[in-house]
Amino acid sequence: MSLTLQDGAGTRDVLLRLDRTRVFEDTAPRLVDLGTVTAAMVVESDLSLGARLALYTAEGLLAATPFIGQRHRWLAPVGAADLDGDGLIELAYVDRPHLAKTLRIWRYQPASSDLREIAVASGLTNHRIGWQNIAGGLRDCGAGPEIVLADADWTQVISARLEGGAIVRRNLGRYDASAMTAALACR
């Protein structure tokens, strides 16, 4: 996989090579500003261990969540932002959006270049089998970033905020593709 990363040193093409048992498995890498460095946030899948969310820089792997632990298990990224206003970047994804339907939020720890899971909520999803896209994402309607997803049975659009270390949900209305688009646009 080849990435173009931009940082204080300028723009560089970077070739990332994984072990033979691993692949990048996502729609596209997402560039994340971690304050001191820009990283590509990607889904990396292992033939035996399943998927994990990983951050790569021009120097290689910066940080990663643990693998899910079972082959053919995937996660669907939501995005990265300072979700609780503490100045640190959190990464959000849905763990096994077709099975577990669990939102997980991890905090990037710049001092140790580590990720630490800080919040979990079940009953949320952002991907259906066969889709080429991931539904929802992050929005900021003026009160800080929120995560927008669907409930587990795809009947409601849900916003989720990180408040006091907990995920707080709010129902935004009946789910359909146009309702999800409207929610992401703060309408």
Coordinates of N, CA, C and O in Angstrom, one line a residue:
M1 N 0.9 -1.2 0.0 CA 0.0 0.0 0.0 C 0.9 1.2 0.0 O 1.8 1.3 0.8
S2 N 0.6 2.2 -0.8 CA 1.3 3.4 -0.9 C 0.5 4.6 -0.4 O -0.7 4.7 -0.8
L3 N 1.0 5.4 0.5 CA 0.3 6.5 1.1 C 1.0 7.8 0.8 O 2.3 7.8 0.8
T4 N 0.3 8.9 0.7 CA 1.0 10.2 0.6 C 0.7 10.9 2.0 O -0.5 11.1 2.3
L5 N 1.7 11.2 2.8 CA 1.5 11.8 4.1 C 2.1 13.2 4.0 O 3.2 13.4 3.4
Q6 N 1.4 14.1 4.7 CA 2.0 15.5 4.7 C 2.2 15.8 6.2 O 1.3 15.6 7.1
D7 N 3.4 16.4 6.5 CA 3.7 16.8 7.9 C 4.6 18.0 7.8 O 4.7 18.6 6.7
G8 N 5.2 18.4 8.9 CA 6.0 19.6 8.9 C 7.2 19.5 7.9 O 7.7 20.5 7.5
A9 N 7.6 18.3 7.6 CA 8.7 18.1 6.6 C 8.2 18.2 5.2 O 9.1 18.1 4.3
G10 N 6.9 18.3 5.0 CA 6.4 18.3 3.6 C 5.6 17.1 3.3 O 5.1 16.4 4.1
T11 N 5.5 16.8 2.0 CA 4.7 15.7 1.5 C 5.7 14.6 1.1 O 6.7 14.8 0.4
R12 N 5.3 13.3 1.5 CA 6.1 12.2 1.2 C 5.2 11.0 0.8 O 4.2 10.8 1.4
D13 N 5.6 10.3 -0.2 CA 5.0 9.0 -0.5 C 5.6 7.9 0.4 O 6.8 7.9 0.5
V14 N 4.8 7.1 0.9 CA 5.2 6.1 1.9 C 4.7 4.8 1.4 O 3.5 4.6 1.1
L15 N 5.6 3.8 1.3 CA 5.1 2.4 1.0 C 5.1 1.6 2.3 O 6.1 1.5 3.0
L16 N 3.9 1.1 2.6 CA 3.7 0.3 3.8 C 3.6 -1.2 3.4 O 2.8 -1.5 2.6
R17 N 4.4 -2.0 4.0 CA 4.3 -3.5 3.8 C 3.9 -4.2 5.0 O 4.4 -4.0 6.1
L18 N 2.9 -5.1 4.9 CA 2.4 -5.9 6.0 C 3.0 -7.3 5.9 O 3.4 -7.7 4.8
D19 N 2.9 -8.0 7.0 CA 3.2 -9.4 6.9 C 2.3 -10.1 5.9 O 1.2 -9.6 5.6
R20 N 2.8 -11.3 5.4 CA 2.0 -12.0 4.4 C 0.6 -12.4 4.8 O -0.2 -12.7 4.0
T21 N 0.4 -12.5 6.1 CA -0.9 -12.9 6.6 C -1.9 -11.7 6.9 O -2.9 -11.9 7.4
R22 N -1.5 -10.5 6.5 CA -2.3 -9.3 6.8 C -2.5 -8.5 5.5 O -1.8 -8.5 4.6
V23 N -3.7 -7.8 5.6 CA -4.1 -6.9 4.5 C -4.7 -5.7 5.1 O -5.2 -5.7 6.2
F24 N -4.7 -4.6 4.3 CA -5.5 -3.4 4.7 C -6.9 -3.6 4.2 O -7.0 -4.0 3.0
E25 N -7.9 -3.5 5.0 CA -9.2 -3.8 4.6 C -10.2 -2.7 5.0 O -10.7 -2.7 6.1
D26 N -10.3 -1.7 4.1 CA -11.1 -0.6 4.4 C -11.4 0.1 3.1 O -10.9 -0.2 2.0
T27 N -12.3 1.1 3.1 CA -12.7 1.8 1.9 C -11.5 2.8 1.5 O -11.3 3.0 0.3
A28 N -10.8 3.4 2.5 CA -9.7 4.3 2.2 C -9.1 4.6 3.6 O -9.7 4.6 4.6
P29 N -7.8 5.0 3.6 CA -7.2 5.4 4.8 C -7.7 6.8 5.2 O -8.1 7.6 4.3
R30 N -7.8 7.1 6.4 CA -8.2 8.4 6.9 C -7.0 9.1 7.6 O -6.4 8.5 8.5
L31 N -6.7 10.3 7.1 CA -5.6 11.1 7.7 C -6.1 11.7 9.0 O -7.1 12.3 9.1
V32 N -5.3 11.5 10.1 CA -5.7 12.0 11.4 C -4.6 12.9 12.0 O -3.4 12.4 12.0
D33 N -4.9 14.1 12.3 CA -3.9 15.0 13.0 C -3.9 14.7 14.4 O -4.9 14.9 15.2
L34 N -2.8 14.1 14.9 CA -2.6 13.8 16.3 C -1.9 14.9 17.1 O -1.6 14.7 18.3
G35 N -1.8 16.1 16.5 CA -1.2 17.2 17.2 C 0.3 17.3 16.9 O 0.7 18.4 16.4
T36 N 1.0 16.3 17.1 CA 2.5 16.3 16.8 C 2.8 15.6 15.5 O 3.9 15.8 15.0
V37 N 1.9 14.8 15.0 CA 2.2 14.0 13.8 C 0.8 13.7 13.1 O -0.2 13.7 13.8
T38 N 0.9 13.6 11.8 CA -0.2 13.1 11.0 C -0.1 11.6 10.8 O 1.0 11.2 10.4
A39 N -1.2 10.9 11.0 CA -1.1 9.4 10.8 C -2.3 9.0 9.9 O -3.3 9.7 9.8
A40 N -2.1 7.9 9.2 CA -3.1 7.3 8.4 C -3.8 6.3 9.3 O -3.2 5.4 9.9
M41 N -5.1 6.4 9.5 CA -5.9 5.5 10.3 C -6.5 4.5 9.3 O -7.2 4.8 8.4
V42 N -6.2 3.2 9.6 CA -6.6 2.1 8.6 C -7.1 0.9 9.4 O -6.8 0.8 10.6
V43 N -7.8 0.1 8.7 CA -8.2 -1.2 9.2 C -7.2 -2.2 8.7 O -7.0 -2.3 7.5
E44 N -6.6 -3.0 9.6 CA -5.6 -4.0 9.2 C -6.2 -5.3 9.6 O -6.6 -5.5 10.8
S45 N -6.3 -6.3 8.7 CA -6.8 -7.6 9.1 C -5.8 -8.7 8.9 O -5.0 -8.7 8.0
D46 N -5.8 -9.6 9.9 CA -4.9 -10.7 9.9 C -5.7 -12.0 9.6 O -6.8 -12.2 10.1
L47 N -5.1 -12.9 8.9 CA -5.8 -14.1 8.4 C -6.3 -14.9 9.6 O -7.4 -15.5 9.5
S48 N -5.6 -14.9 10.7 CA -6.0 -15.7 11.9 C -6.7 -14.9 13.0 O -7.5 -15.4 13.7
L49 N -6.2 -13.6 13.1 CA -6.6 -12.8 14.3 C -7.8 -11.8 14.1 O -8.2 -11.2 15.0
G50 N -8.2 -11.7 12.8 CA -9.3 -10.7 12.5 C -8.7 -9.3 12.4 O -7.5 -9.1 12.1
A51 N -9.5 -8.3 12.6 CA -9.2 -6.9 12.3 C -8.7 -6.2 13.5 O -9.0 -6.6 14.7
R52 N -8.0 -5.1 13.2 CA -7.7 -4.1 14.3 C -7.6 -2.7 13.6 O -7.4 -2.6 12.4
L53 N -7.7 -1.7 14.4 CA -7.6 -0.3 13.9 C -6.1 0.1 14.2 O -5.6 -0.1 15.3
A54 N -5.5 0.6 13.1 CA -4.0 1.0 13.3 C -3.8 2.4 12.8 O -4.4 2.9 11.9
L55 N -2.8 3.0 13.4 CA -2.3 4.3 12.9 C -0.8 4.1 12.4 O 0.0 3.6 13.1
Y56 N -0.7 4.6 11.2 CA 0.7 4.5 10.5 C 1.1 5.9 10.2 O 0.4 6.8 9.8
T57 N 2.4 6.1 10.4 CA 3.1 7.4 9.9 C 4.1 7.0 8.9 O 4.3 5.8 8.5
A58 N 4.9 8.0 8.4 CA 5.9 7.7 7.4 C 7.0 6.8 8.0 O 7.7 6.1 7.2
E59 N 7.1 6.7 9.3 CA 8.1 5.8 9.9 C 7.6 4.4 10.2 O 8.3 3.5 10.6
G60 N 6.3 4.1 9.9 CA 5.7 2.8 10.1 C 4.6 2.8 11.1 O 3.9 3.9 11.4
L61 N 4.3 1.7 11.7 CA 3.2 1.6 12.7 C 3.5 2.4 13.9 O 4.5 2.3 14.6
L62 N 2.5 3.3 14.2 CA 2.6 4.2 15.4 C 1.9 3.6 16.6 O 2.4 3.5 17.7
A63 N 0.6 3.1 16.4 CA -0.2 2.5 17.4 C -1.3 1.7 16.8 O -1.7 1.9 15.7
A64 N -1.8 0.7 17.6 CA -2.9 -0.1 17.1 C -3.7 -0.6 18.2 O -3.2 -0.9 19.3
T65 N -5.0 -0.9 18.0 CA -5.8 -1.6 18.9 C -5.5 -3.1 18.9 O -4.8 -3.5 17.9
P66 N -5.9 -3.9 19.8 CA -5.6 -5.3 19.7 C -6.5 -5.8 18.5 O -7.5 -5.3 18.2
F67 N -6.1 -7.0 17.9 CA -6.9 -7.6 16.9 C -8.2 -8.2 17.6 O -8.2 -8.5 18.8
I68 N -9.2 -8.3 16.9 CA -10.5 -8.8 17.4 C -10.3 -10.2 18.0 O -11.0 -10.5 19.0
G69 N -9.5 -11.0 17.3 CA -9.1 -12.3 17.9 C -9.7 -13.5 17.2 O -9.4 -14.6 17.6
Q70 N -10.4 -13.2 16.1 CA -10.9 -14.4 15.3 C -10.9 -14.0 13.8 O -11.3 -12.9 13.5
R71 N -10.6 -14.9 13.0 CA -10.5 -14.6 11.6 C -11.9 -14.3 11.0 O -12.9 -14.6 11.6
H72 N -11.9 -13.6 9.9 CA -13.1 -13.1 9.3 C -14.0 -12.2 10.1 O -15.2 -12.2 10.0
R73 N -13.4 -11.5 11.0 CA -14.1 -10.5 11.9 C -13.5 -9.2 11.5 O -12.3 -9.0 11.5
W74 N -14.4 -8.2 11.3 CA -14.1 -6.9 10.8 C -14.6 -5.8 11.7 O -15.4 -6.0 12.6
L75 N -14.0 -4.6 11.6 CA -14.5 -3.4 12.3 C -14.7 -2.3 11.2 O -14.0 -2.3 10.2
A76 N -15.6 -1.4 11.5 CA -15.9 -0.3 10.6 C -15.6 1.0 11.3 O -16.2 1.4 12.2
P77 N -14.5 1.8 10.8 CA -14.2 3.0 11.4 C -15.3 4.1 11.4 O -16.1 4.1 10.4
V78 N -15.3 4.9 12.4 CA -16.2 6.1 12.4 C -15.4 7.3 12.1 O -15.7 8.1 11.3
G79 N -14.3 7.5 12.9 CA -13.5 8.7 12.7 C -12.6 9.0 13.9 O -12.6 8.2 14.8
A80 N -11.9 10.1 13.8 CA -11.0 10.5 14.9 C -11.2 12.0 15.2 O -11.3 12.8 14.2
A81 N -11.3 12.4 16.4 CA -11.4 13.8 16.9 C -11.2 13.8 18.4 O -11.2 12.8 19.1
D82 N -11.1 15.0 18.9 CA -11.1 15.2 20.3 C -12.6 15.2 20.8 O -13.3 16.2 20.7
L83 N -13.1 14.0 21.1 CA -14.5 13.8 21.3 C -15.0 14.3 22.7 O -16.2 14.5 22.8
D84 N -14.1 14.6 23.6 CA -14.6 15.0 24.9 C -14.0 16.4 25.3 O -14.1 16.8 26.5
G85 N -13.2 17.0 24.4 CA -12.7 18.4 24.7 C -11.5 18.4 25.7 O -11.2 19.5 26.2
D86 N -10.8 17.3 25.9 CA -9.7 17.3 26.8 C -8.3 17.5 26.1 O -7.3 17.5 26.7
G87 N -8.4 17.8 24.8 CA -7.1 18.1 24.0 C -6.5 16.8 23.5 O -5.5 17.0 22.7
L88 N -7.0 15.7 23.8 CA -6.4 14.4 23.2 C -7.4 13.9 22.1 O -8.6 14.1 22.2
I89 N -6.8 13.1 21.2 CA -7.6 12.6 20.1 C -8.1 11.2 20.4 O -7.4 10.3 20.9
E90 N -9.4 11.0 20.2 CA -10.0 9.7 20.3 C -10.4 9.1 19.0 O -10.7 9.9 18.0
L91 N -10.2 7.8 18.8 CA -10.6 7.1 17.6 C -11.8 6.3 17.9 O -11.9 5.6 19.0
A92 N -12.8 6.3 17.0 CA -14.0 5.5 17.2 C -14.2 4.5 16.0 O -13.9 4.8 14.9
Y93 N -14.7 3.3 16.4 CA -15.1 2.4 15.4 C -16.2 1.5 15.9 O -16.4 1.4 17.1
V94 N -16.9 0.8 15.0 CA -17.8 -0.2 15.4 C -17.2 -1.6 15.2 O -16.8 -2.0 14.1
D95 N -17.1 -2.3 16.3 CA -16.6 -3.6 16.4 C -17.6 -4.6 15.8 O -18.8 -4.6 16.3
R96 N -17.2 -5.3 14.8 CA -18.1 -6.3 14.1 C -19.5 -5.7 13.9 O -20.5 -6.1 14.5
P97 N -19.6 -4.8 12.9 CA -20.9 -4.1 12.7 C -22.1 -5.0 12.3 O -23.2 -4.6 12.4
H98 N -21.8 -6.2 11.9 CA -22.8 -7.2 11.5 C -23.2 -8.1 12.6 O -24.2 -8.8 12.6
L99 N -22.3 -8.3 13.6 CA -22.5 -9.2 14.7 C -22.5 -8.6 16.1 O -23.6 -8.6 16.7
A100 N -21.4 -8.1 16.5 CA -21.4 -7.5 17.9 C -22.1 -6.1 18.0 O -22.6 -5.8 19.0
K101 N -22.0 -5.3 16.9 CA -22.6 -4.0 16.8 C -22.3 -3.2 18.1 O -23.1 -2.7 18.8
T102 N -21.0 -3.0 18.3 CA -20.5 -2.4 19.5 C -19.6 -1.2 19.1 O -18.6 -1.4 18.4
L103 N -19.9 0.0 19.6 CA -19.1 1.2 19.4 C -18.0 1.2 20.4 O -18.2 1.0 21.6
R104 N -16.8 1.3 20.0 CA -15.6 1.4 20.8 C -14.8 2.7 20.6 O -14.6 3.1 19.4
I105 N -14.4 3.3 21.7 CA -13.7 4.6 21.6 C -12.3 4.4 22.3 O -12.3 3.9 23.4
W106 N -11.3 4.7 21.6 CA -9.9 4.6 22.1 C -9.3 6.0 22.1 O -9.5 6.8 21.2
R107 N -8.4 6.2 23.1 CA -7.7 7.5 23.2 C -6.3 7.3 22.8 O -5.6 6.4 23.3
Y108 N -5.8 8.2 22.0 CA -4.3 8.2 21.6 C -3.6 8.8 22.7 O -3.9 10.0 23.1
Q109 N -2.5 8.1 23.2 CA -1.7 8.7 24.3 C -0.4 9.1 23.7 O 0.5 8.3 23.4
P110 N -0.2 10.4 23.5 CA 1.0 10.9 22.8 C 2.3 10.5 23.5 O 3.3 10.3 22.8
A111 N 2.3 10.6 24.8 CA 3.6 10.3 25.5 C 4.1 8.9 25.3 O 5.3 8.7 25.2
S112 N 3.2 7.9 25.1 CA 3.6 6.6 24.9 C 3.3 6.0 23.5 O 3.6 4.9 23.2
S113 N 2.8 6.9 22.7 CA 2.3 6.4 21.3 C 1.5 5.1 21.4 O 1.8 4.1 20.8
D114 N 0.5 5.2 22.3 CA -0.3 4.0 22.6 C -1.8 4.4 22.5 O -2.2 5.6 22.5
L115 N -2.6 3.4 22.3 CA -4.1 3.6 22.3 C -4.6 2.9 23.5 O -4.2 1.7 23.9
R116 N -5.6 3.5 24.2 CA -6.2 3.0 25.4 C -7.7 3.1 25.2 O -8.3 4.2 24.9
E117 N -8.4 2.0 25.4 CA -9.9 2.0 25.2 C -10.5 2.7 26.4 O -10.2 2.4 27.6
I118 N -11.4 3.7 26.1 CA -12.0 4.5 27.2 C -13.5 4.4 27.3 O -14.0 4.7 28.3
A119 N -14.2 3.9 26.3 CA -15.6 3.8 26.3 C -16.1 2.8 25.3 O -15.6 2.6 24.3
V120 N -17.2 2.1 25.7 CA -17.9 1.1 24.9 C -19.4 1.2 25.0 O -19.9 1.4 26.1
A121 N -20.1 1.0 23.9 CA -21.5 1.0 23.9 C -22.0 0.0 22.9 O -21.6 0.0 21.8
S122 N -23.0 -0.9 23.3 CA -23.5 -1.9 22.4 C -24.8 -1.4 21.7 O -25.3 -0.3 22.1
G123 N -25.2 -2.1 20.7 CA -26.4 -1.8 20.0 C -26.3 -0.7 19.0 O -27.3 -0.1 18.7
L124 N -25.1 -0.5 18.4 CA -24.9 0.5 17.4 C -24.1 -0.1 16.2 O -23.3 -0.9 16.4
T125 N -24.4 0.4 15.0 CA -23.7 -0.1 13.9 C -23.6 1.0 12.8 O -24.2 2.1 12.9
N126 N -22.8 0.7 11.8 CA -22.6 1.6 10.7 C -22.3 1.0 9.3 O -21.8 1.6 8.4
H127 N -22.5 -0.3 9.3 CA -22.2 -1.0 8.0 C -23.1 -2.3 7.9 O -23.4 -2.9 8.9
R128 N -23.6 -2.5 6.6 CA -24.3 -3.7 6.3 C -23.5 -4.6 5.3 O -22.8 -4.0 4.5
I129 N -23.7 -5.9 5.4 CA -23.0 -6.8 4.5 C -23.3 -6.4 3.1 O -24.5 -6.2 2.7
G130 N -22.3 -6.3 2.3 CA -22.4 -6.0 0.9 C -22.3 -4.5 0.5 O -22.1 -4.2 -0.7
W131 N -22.4 -3.7 1.5 CA -22.2 -2.2 1.2 C -20.8 -1.9 0.9 O -19.9 -2.5 1.5
Q132 N -20.6 -1.0 0.0 CA -19.3 -0.5 -0.4 C -18.9 0.8 0.5 O -17.8 1.3 0.3
N133 N -19.8 1.2 1.3 CA -19.6 2.4 2.1 C -19.8 2.1 3.6 O -20.4 1.1 3.9
I134 N -19.4 3.0 4.4 CA -19.6 3.0 5.8 C -20.6 4.1 6.2 O -20.3 5.3 5.8
A135 N -21.7 3.8 6.8 CA -22.7 4.9 7.1 C -22.3 5.7 8.3 O -21.6 5.2 9.2
G136 N -22.8 6.9 8.3 CA -22.5 7.8 9.4 C -21.1 8.3 9.4 O -20.5 8.4 8.4
G137 N -20.7 8.7 10.6 CA -19.4 9.4 10.8 C -19.4 10.4 11.9 O -20.2 10.3 12.8
L138 N -18.5 11.4 11.8 CA -18.5 12.4 12.8 C -19.1 13.7 12.3 O -19.0 14.0 11.1
R139 N -19.7 14.4 13.2 CA -20.2 15.8 12.8 C -20.0 16.7 14.0 O -19.7 16.3 15.1
D140 N -20.0 18.0 13.7 CA -19.9 19.0 14.8 C -20.9 20.1 14.4 O -20.7 20.9 13.5
C141 N -22.0 20.1 15.1 CA -23.1 21.1 14.9 C -22.9 22.3 15.8 O -23.9 23.1 16.0
G142 N -21.7 22.6 16.3 CA -21.4 23.7 17.1 C -21.2 23.5 18.6 O -20.8 24.4 19.3
A143 N -21.5 22.3 19.0 CA -21.3 21.9 20.5 C -20.2 20.8 20.7 O -20.2 20.2 21.7
G144 N -19.4 20.7 19.7 CA -18.3 19.6 19.8 C -18.7 18.4 18.9 O -19.8 18.2 18.5
P145 N -17.7 17.6 18.7 CA -17.9 16.4 17.8 C -18.9 15.4 18.4 O -18.9 15.2 19.6
E146 N -19.7 14.8 17.5 CA -20.6 13.7 17.8 C -20.4 12.6 16.8 O -20.1 12.9 15.6
I147 N -20.7 11.4 17.2 CA -20.7 10.3 16.3 C -22.1 10.0 15.9 O -23.0 10.1 16.7
V148 N -22.3 9.8 14.6 CA -23.6 9.5 14.0 C -23.6 8.1 13.4 O -22.7 7.8 12.6
L149 N -24.5 7.3 13.9 CA -24.6 5.9 13.5 C -26.1 5.5 13.4 O -27.0 6.3 13.7
A150 N -26.3 4.2 13.2 CA -27.6 3.6 13.3 C -27.7 2.7 14.5 O -26.7 2.2 15.0
D151 N -29.0 2.5 15.0 CA -29.1 1.5 16.0 C -29.0 0.1 15.5 O -28.9 -0.1 14.2
A152 N -28.9 -0.9 16.3 CA -28.6 -2.2 15.9 C -29.5 -2.8 14.8 O -29.1 -3.6 14.0
D153 N -30.8 -2.4 14.8 CA -31.7 -3.0 13.8 C -32.0 -2.0 12.7 O -32.9 -2.2 11.9
W154 N -31.2 -1.0 12.5 CA -31.3 0.0 11.4 C -32.7 0.7 11.3 O -33.2 1.0 10.3
T155 N -33.3 0.9 12.5 CA -34.5 1.7 12.5 C -34.4 3.1 12.9 O -35.3 3.9 12.6
Q156 N -33.3 3.5 13.6 CA -33.1 4.8 14.1 C -31.7 5.4 13.8 O -30.7 4.6 13.8
V157 N -31.6 6.7 13.5 CA -30.3 7.3 13.5 C -30.0 7.8 14.9 O -30.9 8.4 15.6
I158 N -28.8 7.5 15.3 CA -28.4 7.8 16.7 C -27.2 8.7 16.7 O -26.2 8.5 15.9
S159 N -27.1 9.7 17.6 CA -25.9 10.5 17.8 C -25.3 10.0 19.2 O -26.1 9.6 20.1
A160 N -24.0 9.9 19.2 CA -23.4 9.5 20.4 C -22.3 10.5 20.8 O -21.5 10.9 19.9
R161 N -22.2 10.9 22.0 CA -21.2 11.9 22.5 C -20.4 11.2 23.6 O -21.0 10.4 24.4
L162 N -19.2 11.6 23.8 CA -18.4 11.1 24.9 C -18.4 12.2 26.0 O -18.0 13.3 25.8
E163 N -19.1 11.8 27.1 CA -19.3 12.8 28.2 C -18.9 12.1 29.5 O -19.5 11.1 29.8
G164 N -17.9 12.7 30.2 CA -17.5 12.1 31.5 C -17.1 10.7 31.4 O -17.3 9.9 32.3
G165 N -16.5 10.3 30.3 CA -16.0 8.9 30.1 C -17.0 7.9 29.7 O -16.7 6.8 29.5
A166 N -18.3 8.4 29.5 CA -19.3 7.5 29.1 C -19.9 8.0 27.7 O -19.8 9.1 27.3
I167 N -20.4 7.0 27.0 CA -21.1 7.3 25.7 C -22.5 7.6 26.0 O -23.3 6.8 26.5
V168 N -23.0 8.8 25.6 CA -24.3 9.3 25.8 C -25.0 9.3 24.4 O -24.5 10.0 23.5
R169 N -26.1 8.6 24.3 CA -26.8 8.5 23.0 C -28.1 9.4 23.0 O -28.7 9.7 24.0
R170 N -28.4 9.8 21.7 CA -29.6 10.5 21.5 C -30.2 10.1 20.2 O -29.5 9.9 19.2
N171 N -31.5 9.8 20.2 CA -32.2 9.4 19.0 C -32.5 10.6 18.1 O -33.1 11.6 18.6
L172 N -32.1 10.5 16.8 CA -32.3 11.6 15.9 C -33.4 11.4 15.0 O -33.7 12.2 14.1
G173 N -34.1 10.2 15.0 CA -35.3 9.9 14.2 C -35.1 8.6 13.4 O -34.1 7.9 13.5
R174 N -36.1 8.3 12.6 CA -36.2 7.1 11.8 C -35.0 7.1 10.9 O -34.6 8.1 10.3
Y175 N -34.4 5.8 10.7 CA -33.3 5.7 9.8 C -33.7 5.5 8.3 O -34.7 4.8 8.1
D176 N -33.1 6.2 7.5 CA -33.0 5.9 6.0 C -31.8 6.7 5.6 O -31.2 7.5 6.3
A177 N -31.3 6.4 4.3 CA -30.1 7.0 3.9 C -30.2 8.6 3.9 O -29.2 9.2 4.3
S178 N -31.3 9.1 3.5 CA -31.4 10.6 3.5 C -31.4 11.2 4.9 O -30.9 12.3 5.2
A179 N -32.0 10.4 5.9 CA -32.0 10.9 7.3 C -30.5 10.9 7.8 O -30.1 11.8 8.6
M180 N -29.7 9.9 7.4 CA -28.3 9.8 7.9 C -27.6 11.0 7.3 O -26.8 11.6 8.0
T181 N -27.8 11.2 6.0 CA -27.1 12.4 5.3 C -27.5 13.7 6.0 O -26.6 14.5 6.3
A182 N -28.7 13.9 6.3 CA -29.2 15.1 7.0 C -28.6 15.2 8.4 O -28.2 16.3 8.8
A183 N -28.5 14.1 9.1 CA -27.9 14.2 10.4 C -26.4 14.6 10.4 O -26.0 15.4 11.2
L184 N -25.7 14.0 9.4 CA -24.3 14.4 9.3 C -24.1 15.8 8.9 O -23.1 16.4 9.3
A185 N -25.1 16.4 8.2 CA -25.0 17.8 7.8 C -25.7 18.8 8.8 O -25.9 19.9 8.6
C186 N -26.0 18.2 10.0 CA -26.6 19.0 11.1 C -28.0 19.6 10.7 O -28.3 20.7 11.2
R187 N -28.7 18.8 10.0 CA -30.1 19.3 9.6 C -31.1 18.4 10.3 O -30.9 17.3 10.6

